[in-house]
Coordinates of C-alpha atoms in Angstrom, one line a residue:
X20 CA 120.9 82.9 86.3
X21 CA 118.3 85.1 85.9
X22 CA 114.3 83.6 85.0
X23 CA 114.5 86.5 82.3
X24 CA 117.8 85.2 80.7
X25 CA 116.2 81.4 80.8
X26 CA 114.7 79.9 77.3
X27 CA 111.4 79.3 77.6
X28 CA 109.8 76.0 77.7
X29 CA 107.7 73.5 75.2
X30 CA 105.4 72.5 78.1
X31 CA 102.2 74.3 77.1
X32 CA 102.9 72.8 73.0
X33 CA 103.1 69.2 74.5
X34 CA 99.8 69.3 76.7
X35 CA 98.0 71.4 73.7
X36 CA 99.3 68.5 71.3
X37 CA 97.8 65.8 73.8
X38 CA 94.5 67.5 73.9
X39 CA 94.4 68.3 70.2
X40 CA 94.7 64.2 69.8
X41 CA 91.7 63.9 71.7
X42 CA 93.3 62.0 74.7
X43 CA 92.4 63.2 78.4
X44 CA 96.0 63.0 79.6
X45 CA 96.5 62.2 83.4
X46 CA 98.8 64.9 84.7
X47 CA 101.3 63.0 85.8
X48 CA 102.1 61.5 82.4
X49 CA 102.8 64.8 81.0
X50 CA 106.5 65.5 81.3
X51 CA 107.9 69.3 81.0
X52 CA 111.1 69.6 79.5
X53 CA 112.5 70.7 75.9
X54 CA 113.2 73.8 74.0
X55 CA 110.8 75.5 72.5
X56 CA 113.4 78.3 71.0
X57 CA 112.7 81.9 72.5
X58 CA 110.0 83.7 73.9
X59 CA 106.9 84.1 71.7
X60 CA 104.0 81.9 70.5
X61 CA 105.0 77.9 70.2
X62 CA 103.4 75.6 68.0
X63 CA 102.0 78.8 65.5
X64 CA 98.5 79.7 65.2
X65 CA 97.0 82.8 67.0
X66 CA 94.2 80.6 67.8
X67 CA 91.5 82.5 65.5
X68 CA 90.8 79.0 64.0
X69 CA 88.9 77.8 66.6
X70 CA 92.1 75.5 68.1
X71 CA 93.9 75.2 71.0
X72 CA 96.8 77.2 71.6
X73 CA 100.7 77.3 73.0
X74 CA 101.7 80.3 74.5
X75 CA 105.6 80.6 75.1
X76 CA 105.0 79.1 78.9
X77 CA 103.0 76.8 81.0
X78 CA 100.1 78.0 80.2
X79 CA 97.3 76.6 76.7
X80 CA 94.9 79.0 76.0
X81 CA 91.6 77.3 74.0
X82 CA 90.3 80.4 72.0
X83 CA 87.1 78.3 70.0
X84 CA 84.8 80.1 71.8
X85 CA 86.6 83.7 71.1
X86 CA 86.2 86.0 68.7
X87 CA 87.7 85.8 65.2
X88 CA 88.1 87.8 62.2
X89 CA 90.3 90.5 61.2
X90 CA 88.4 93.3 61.8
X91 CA 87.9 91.7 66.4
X92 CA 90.1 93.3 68.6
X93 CA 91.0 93.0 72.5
X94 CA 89.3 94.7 75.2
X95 CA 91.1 97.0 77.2
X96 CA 90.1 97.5 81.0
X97 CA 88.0 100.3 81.7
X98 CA 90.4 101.3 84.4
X99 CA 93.9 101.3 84.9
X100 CA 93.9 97.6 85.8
X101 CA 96.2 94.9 83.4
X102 CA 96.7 91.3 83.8
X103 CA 99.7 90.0 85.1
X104 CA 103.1 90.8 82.9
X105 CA 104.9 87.4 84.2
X106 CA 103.9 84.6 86.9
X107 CA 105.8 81.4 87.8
X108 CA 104.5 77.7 86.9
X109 CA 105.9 74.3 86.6
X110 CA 108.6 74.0 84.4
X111 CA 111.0 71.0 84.6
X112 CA 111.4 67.7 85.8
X113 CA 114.8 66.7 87.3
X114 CA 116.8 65.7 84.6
X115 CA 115.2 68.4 82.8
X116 CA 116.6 71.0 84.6
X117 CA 120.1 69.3 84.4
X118 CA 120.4 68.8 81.0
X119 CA 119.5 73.1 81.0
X120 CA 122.5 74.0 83.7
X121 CA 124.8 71.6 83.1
X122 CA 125.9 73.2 80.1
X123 CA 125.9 76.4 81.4
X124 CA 128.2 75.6 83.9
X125 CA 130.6 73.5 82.0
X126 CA 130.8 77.0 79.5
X127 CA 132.1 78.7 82.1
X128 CA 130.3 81.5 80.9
X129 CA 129.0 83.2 83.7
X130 CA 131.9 82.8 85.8
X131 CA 133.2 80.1 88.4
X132 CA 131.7 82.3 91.7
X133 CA 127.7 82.0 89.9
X134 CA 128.5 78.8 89.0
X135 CA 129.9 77.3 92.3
X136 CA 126.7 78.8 94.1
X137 CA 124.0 77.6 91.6
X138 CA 126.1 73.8 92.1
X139 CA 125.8 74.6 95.5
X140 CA 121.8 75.2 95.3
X141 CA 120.6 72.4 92.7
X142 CA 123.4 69.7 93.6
X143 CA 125.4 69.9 96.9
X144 CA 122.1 70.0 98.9
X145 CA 121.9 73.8 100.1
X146 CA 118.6 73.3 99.7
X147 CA 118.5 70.5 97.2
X148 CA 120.8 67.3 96.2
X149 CA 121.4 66.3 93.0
X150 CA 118.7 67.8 91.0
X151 CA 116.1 66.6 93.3
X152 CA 116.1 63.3 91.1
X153 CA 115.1 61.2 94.3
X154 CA 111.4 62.9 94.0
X155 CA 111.1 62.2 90.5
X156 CA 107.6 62.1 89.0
X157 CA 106.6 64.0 92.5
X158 CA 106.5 67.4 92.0
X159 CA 108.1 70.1 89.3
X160 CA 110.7 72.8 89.3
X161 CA 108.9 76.0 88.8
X162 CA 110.5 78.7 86.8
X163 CA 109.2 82.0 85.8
X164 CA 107.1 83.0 82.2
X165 CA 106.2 86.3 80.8
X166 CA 103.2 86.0 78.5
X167 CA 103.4 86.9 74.4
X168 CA 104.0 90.3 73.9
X169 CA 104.4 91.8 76.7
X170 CA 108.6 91.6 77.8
X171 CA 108.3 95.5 78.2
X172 CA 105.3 95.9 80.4
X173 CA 105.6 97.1 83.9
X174 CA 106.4 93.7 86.3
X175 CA 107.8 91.8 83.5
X176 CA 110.9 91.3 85.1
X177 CA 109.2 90.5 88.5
X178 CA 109.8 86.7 88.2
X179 CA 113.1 86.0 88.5
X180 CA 113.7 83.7 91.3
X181 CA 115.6 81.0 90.6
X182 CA 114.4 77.6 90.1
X183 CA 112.2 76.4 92.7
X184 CA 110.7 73.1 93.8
X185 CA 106.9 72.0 94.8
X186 CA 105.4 69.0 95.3
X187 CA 102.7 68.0 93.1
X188 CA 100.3 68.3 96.4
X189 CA 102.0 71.1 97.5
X190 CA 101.4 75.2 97.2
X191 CA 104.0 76.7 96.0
X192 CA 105.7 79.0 98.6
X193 CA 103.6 81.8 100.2
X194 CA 106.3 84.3 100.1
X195 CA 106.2 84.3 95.6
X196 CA 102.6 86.2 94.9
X197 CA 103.3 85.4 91.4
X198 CA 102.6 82.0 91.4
X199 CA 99.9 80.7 89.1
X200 CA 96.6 80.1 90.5
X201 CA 92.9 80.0 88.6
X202 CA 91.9 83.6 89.4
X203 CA 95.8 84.5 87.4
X204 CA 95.1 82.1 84.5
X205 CA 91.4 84.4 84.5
X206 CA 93.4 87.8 83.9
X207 CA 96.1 85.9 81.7
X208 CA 92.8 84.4 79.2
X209 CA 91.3 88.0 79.8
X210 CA 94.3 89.3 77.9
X211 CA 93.7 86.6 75.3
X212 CA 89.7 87.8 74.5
X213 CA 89.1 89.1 71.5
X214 CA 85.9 90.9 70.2
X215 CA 83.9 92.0 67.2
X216 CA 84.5 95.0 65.2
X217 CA 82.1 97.6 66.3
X218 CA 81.2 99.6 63.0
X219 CA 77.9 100.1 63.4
X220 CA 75.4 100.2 60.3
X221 CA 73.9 103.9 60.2
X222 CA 70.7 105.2 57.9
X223 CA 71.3 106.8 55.7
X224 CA 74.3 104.7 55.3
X225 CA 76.3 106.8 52.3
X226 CA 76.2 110.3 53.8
X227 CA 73.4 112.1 56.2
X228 CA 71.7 115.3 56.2
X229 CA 72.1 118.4 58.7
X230 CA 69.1 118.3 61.5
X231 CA 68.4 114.8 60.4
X232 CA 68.2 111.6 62.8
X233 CA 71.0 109.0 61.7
X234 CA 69.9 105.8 62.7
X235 CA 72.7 103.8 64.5
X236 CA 72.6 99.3 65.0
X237 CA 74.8 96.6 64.9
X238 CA 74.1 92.8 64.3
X239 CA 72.7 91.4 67.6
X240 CA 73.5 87.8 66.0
X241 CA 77.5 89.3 66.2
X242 CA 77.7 90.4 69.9
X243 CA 77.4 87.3 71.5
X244 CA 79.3 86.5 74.4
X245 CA 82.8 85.4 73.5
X246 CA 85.1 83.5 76.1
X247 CA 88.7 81.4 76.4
X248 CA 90.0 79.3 78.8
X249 CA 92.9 79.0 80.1
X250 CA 94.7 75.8 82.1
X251 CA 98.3 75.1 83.5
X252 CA 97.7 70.8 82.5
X253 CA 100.4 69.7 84.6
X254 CA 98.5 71.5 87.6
X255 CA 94.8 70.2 86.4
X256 CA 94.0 73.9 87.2
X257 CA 92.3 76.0 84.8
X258 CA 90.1 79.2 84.4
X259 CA 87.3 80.4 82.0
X260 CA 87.2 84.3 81.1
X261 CA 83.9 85.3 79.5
X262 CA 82.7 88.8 78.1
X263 CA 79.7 89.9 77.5
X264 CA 78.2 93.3 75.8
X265 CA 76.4 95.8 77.5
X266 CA 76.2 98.3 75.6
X267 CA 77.1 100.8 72.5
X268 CA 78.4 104.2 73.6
X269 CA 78.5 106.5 70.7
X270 CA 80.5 110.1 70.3
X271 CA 79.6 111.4 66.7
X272 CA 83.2 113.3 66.5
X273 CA 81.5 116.9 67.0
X274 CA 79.9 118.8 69.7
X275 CA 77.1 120.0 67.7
X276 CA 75.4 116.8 67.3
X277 CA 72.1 115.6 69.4
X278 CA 72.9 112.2 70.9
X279 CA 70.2 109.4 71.3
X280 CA 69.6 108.6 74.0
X281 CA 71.2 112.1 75.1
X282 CA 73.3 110.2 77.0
X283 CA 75.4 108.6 74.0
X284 CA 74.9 104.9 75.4
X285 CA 72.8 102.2 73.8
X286 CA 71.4 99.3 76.0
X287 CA 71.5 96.0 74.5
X288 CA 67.8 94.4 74.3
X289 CA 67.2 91.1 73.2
X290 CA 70.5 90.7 72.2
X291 CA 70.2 94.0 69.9
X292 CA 72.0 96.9 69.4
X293 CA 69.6 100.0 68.4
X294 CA 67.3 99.2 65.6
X295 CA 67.3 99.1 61.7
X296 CA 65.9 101.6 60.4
X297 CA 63.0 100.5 58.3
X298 CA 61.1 102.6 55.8
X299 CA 58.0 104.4 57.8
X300 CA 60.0 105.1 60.5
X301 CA 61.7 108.7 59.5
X302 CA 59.5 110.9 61.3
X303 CA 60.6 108.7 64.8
X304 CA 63.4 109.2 66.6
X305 CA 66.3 106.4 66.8
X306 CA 66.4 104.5 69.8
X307 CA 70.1 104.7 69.1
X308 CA 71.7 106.7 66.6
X309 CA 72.7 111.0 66.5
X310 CA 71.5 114.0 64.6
X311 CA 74.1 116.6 63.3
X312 CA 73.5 119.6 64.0
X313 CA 76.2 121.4 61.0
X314 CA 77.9 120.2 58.1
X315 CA 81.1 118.6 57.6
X316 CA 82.2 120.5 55.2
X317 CA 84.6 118.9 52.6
X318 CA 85.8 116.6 55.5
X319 CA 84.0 114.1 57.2
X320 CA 83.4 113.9 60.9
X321 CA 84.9 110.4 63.1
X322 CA 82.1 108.7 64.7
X323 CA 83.3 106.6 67.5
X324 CA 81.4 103.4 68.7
X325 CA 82.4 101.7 71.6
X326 CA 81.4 98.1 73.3
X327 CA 81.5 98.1 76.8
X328 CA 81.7 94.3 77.7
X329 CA 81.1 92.7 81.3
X330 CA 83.6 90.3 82.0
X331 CA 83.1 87.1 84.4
X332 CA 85.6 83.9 85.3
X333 CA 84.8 80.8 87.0
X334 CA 87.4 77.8 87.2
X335 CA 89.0 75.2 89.3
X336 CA 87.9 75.3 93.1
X337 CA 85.4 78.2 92.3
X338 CA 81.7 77.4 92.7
X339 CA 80.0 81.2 91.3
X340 CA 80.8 83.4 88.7
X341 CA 83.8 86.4 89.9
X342 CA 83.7 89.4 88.3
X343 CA 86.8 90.9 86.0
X344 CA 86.8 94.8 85.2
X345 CA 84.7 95.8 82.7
X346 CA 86.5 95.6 79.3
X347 CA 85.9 98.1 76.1
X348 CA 86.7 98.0 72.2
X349 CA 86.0 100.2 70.0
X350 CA 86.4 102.0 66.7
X351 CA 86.2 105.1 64.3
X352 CA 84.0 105.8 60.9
X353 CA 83.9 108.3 58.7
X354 CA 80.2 110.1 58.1
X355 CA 80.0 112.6 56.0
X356 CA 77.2 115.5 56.9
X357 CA 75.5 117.8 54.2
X358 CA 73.4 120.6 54.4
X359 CA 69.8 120.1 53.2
X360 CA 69.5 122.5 50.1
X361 CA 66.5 124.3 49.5
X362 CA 65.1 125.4 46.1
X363 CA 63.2 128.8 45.6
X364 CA 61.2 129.1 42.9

């Protein structure tokens, strides 16, 4: 049967209820096994609460250090890179996995050649007898998981091998690149980050004047470093992914506009975006901000502003910081540009 066709599991909801309790579970006394209905979130919560959560597979996700809010968003990988659209973890115990084919095969439902072969596989000892119930409590069936929302991305359907057994001190087999490890459970939290809105706070704020320097800033006490971790518990393995911001890159929705700096991007200085404007300061140029060089007219123009974020990991068996592709979020405003009028008298 295919990993794709398979229900997912309630593993990750039972290790995120342990740790929610406040126990430090030993791995071995966590048991996978159960239905946890079909694919999608277990457990509820998006994890914008600060709490630990399920995702429909083996892996918890602890978003308390992410960011929150409606307005926060995900980064998206300034190149064509993505985190991984399905990987393979432990799964099942024995009897686990033969109260999930049992069934199947006493339906009759996929038909008696399938069913003969998978009895063949999991029972009759070509490769495993009965269920692998004489290494109970030593390793896990492995199965495959795709993570939340993304069933239609390219490689989703890359994991479908069927069940396969490791040890618990064992890797699992060279030949399956898609089995979790700490630098996957980086790119699968990386997926998880979200950030702050950028709308930046502009002077003048209502609408701006033709030829006149808009000032441009955003909270430095907002773009802090956000993060979320990641851990298969039945493994002890986990990864953190962190982001931090860089910089502001703004395009003020025209060509005739004057950029500044000219080239459009803001460095982050003492944890600061640009700088308030401040009464006294209209005759200086912005250290970040734009001056429009025409009207709007009855419309407004869309000014984008855009985060880049640096994005590190470090986790289990990794001593230094490893770097992650630089991530961006960003969104529009409206500004609305006037001419100056002039009065003659």
């Amino acid at each position: 049967m295919p990993a794709i066709g398979r229900k997912f599991r309630g593993v990750a909801l039972a290790a995120a209820l342990l740790l929610l309790a406040g126990s430090a579970p030993a791995w071995a006394d966590i048991v996978p096994g159960g239905d946890s209905g079909s694919e999608g979130e277990v457990g509820g919560g998006s994890g914008d609460d600060g709490t630990i959560n399920a995702s429909a597979g083996a892996v918890v996700y602890d978003h308390s250090k992410n960011g929150s809010g409606q307005a926060a968003g995900p980064v998206v990988s300034a190149t064509d890179w993505t985190p991984p659209a399905c990987y393979y973890a432990p799964a099942l115990g024995p009897d686990e996995l033969k109260a999930e084919l049992e069934p199947i095969w006493e339906a009759e439902s996929t038909g008696p050649e399938w069913d003969a072969a998978q009895r063949d596989r999991y029972v009759n000892g070509n490769p495993y007898k009965d269920f692998n119930k004489e290494k109970e409590g030593e390793g896990y069936w492995w199965d495959g998981f795709i993570p939340d929302g993304r069933i239609g991305d390219p490689g989703a359907l890359d994991c479908q091998e069927p069940y396969f057994w490791v040890d618990t001190d064992d890797d699992p087999p060279a030949d399956i690149p898609q089995a979790i490890t700490p630098e996957m459970l980086a790119q699968l939290a990386y997926a998880e980050l979200r950030v702050p809105s950028t709308e930046v706070s502009l002077a003048p704020e209502v609408e701006t004047k033709v030829n006149l320097p808009t000032w441009a800033w955003l909270d430095g006490a907002t773009f802090k470093p956000v993060s979320v971790t990641a851990s298969v518990l039945l493994l002890g393995m986990e990864a953190t992914t962190t982001a931090e911001p860089v910089s502001l890159r703004i395009e003020p929705g025209t060509a005739d506009a004057e950029l500044h700096p000219g080239s459009g991007e803001c460095a982050i200085t003492d944890g600061r975006i640009g700088e308030p404007y401040a009464k006294g300061k209209a005759d200086r140029t912005p250290p970040c901000g734009v001056t429009y060089l025409r009207s709007s007219g009855d419309g407004t123009f869309q000014l984008q502003a855009t985060i880049t974020w640096k994005i590190h990991w470090t986790g289990t068996g990794v001593a230094e910081e490893q770097p992650l592709p630089d991530g961006t979020f960003g969104a529009d405003q409206a500004v609305t540009v006037q001419e100056i009028q002039a009065i003659n008298r």
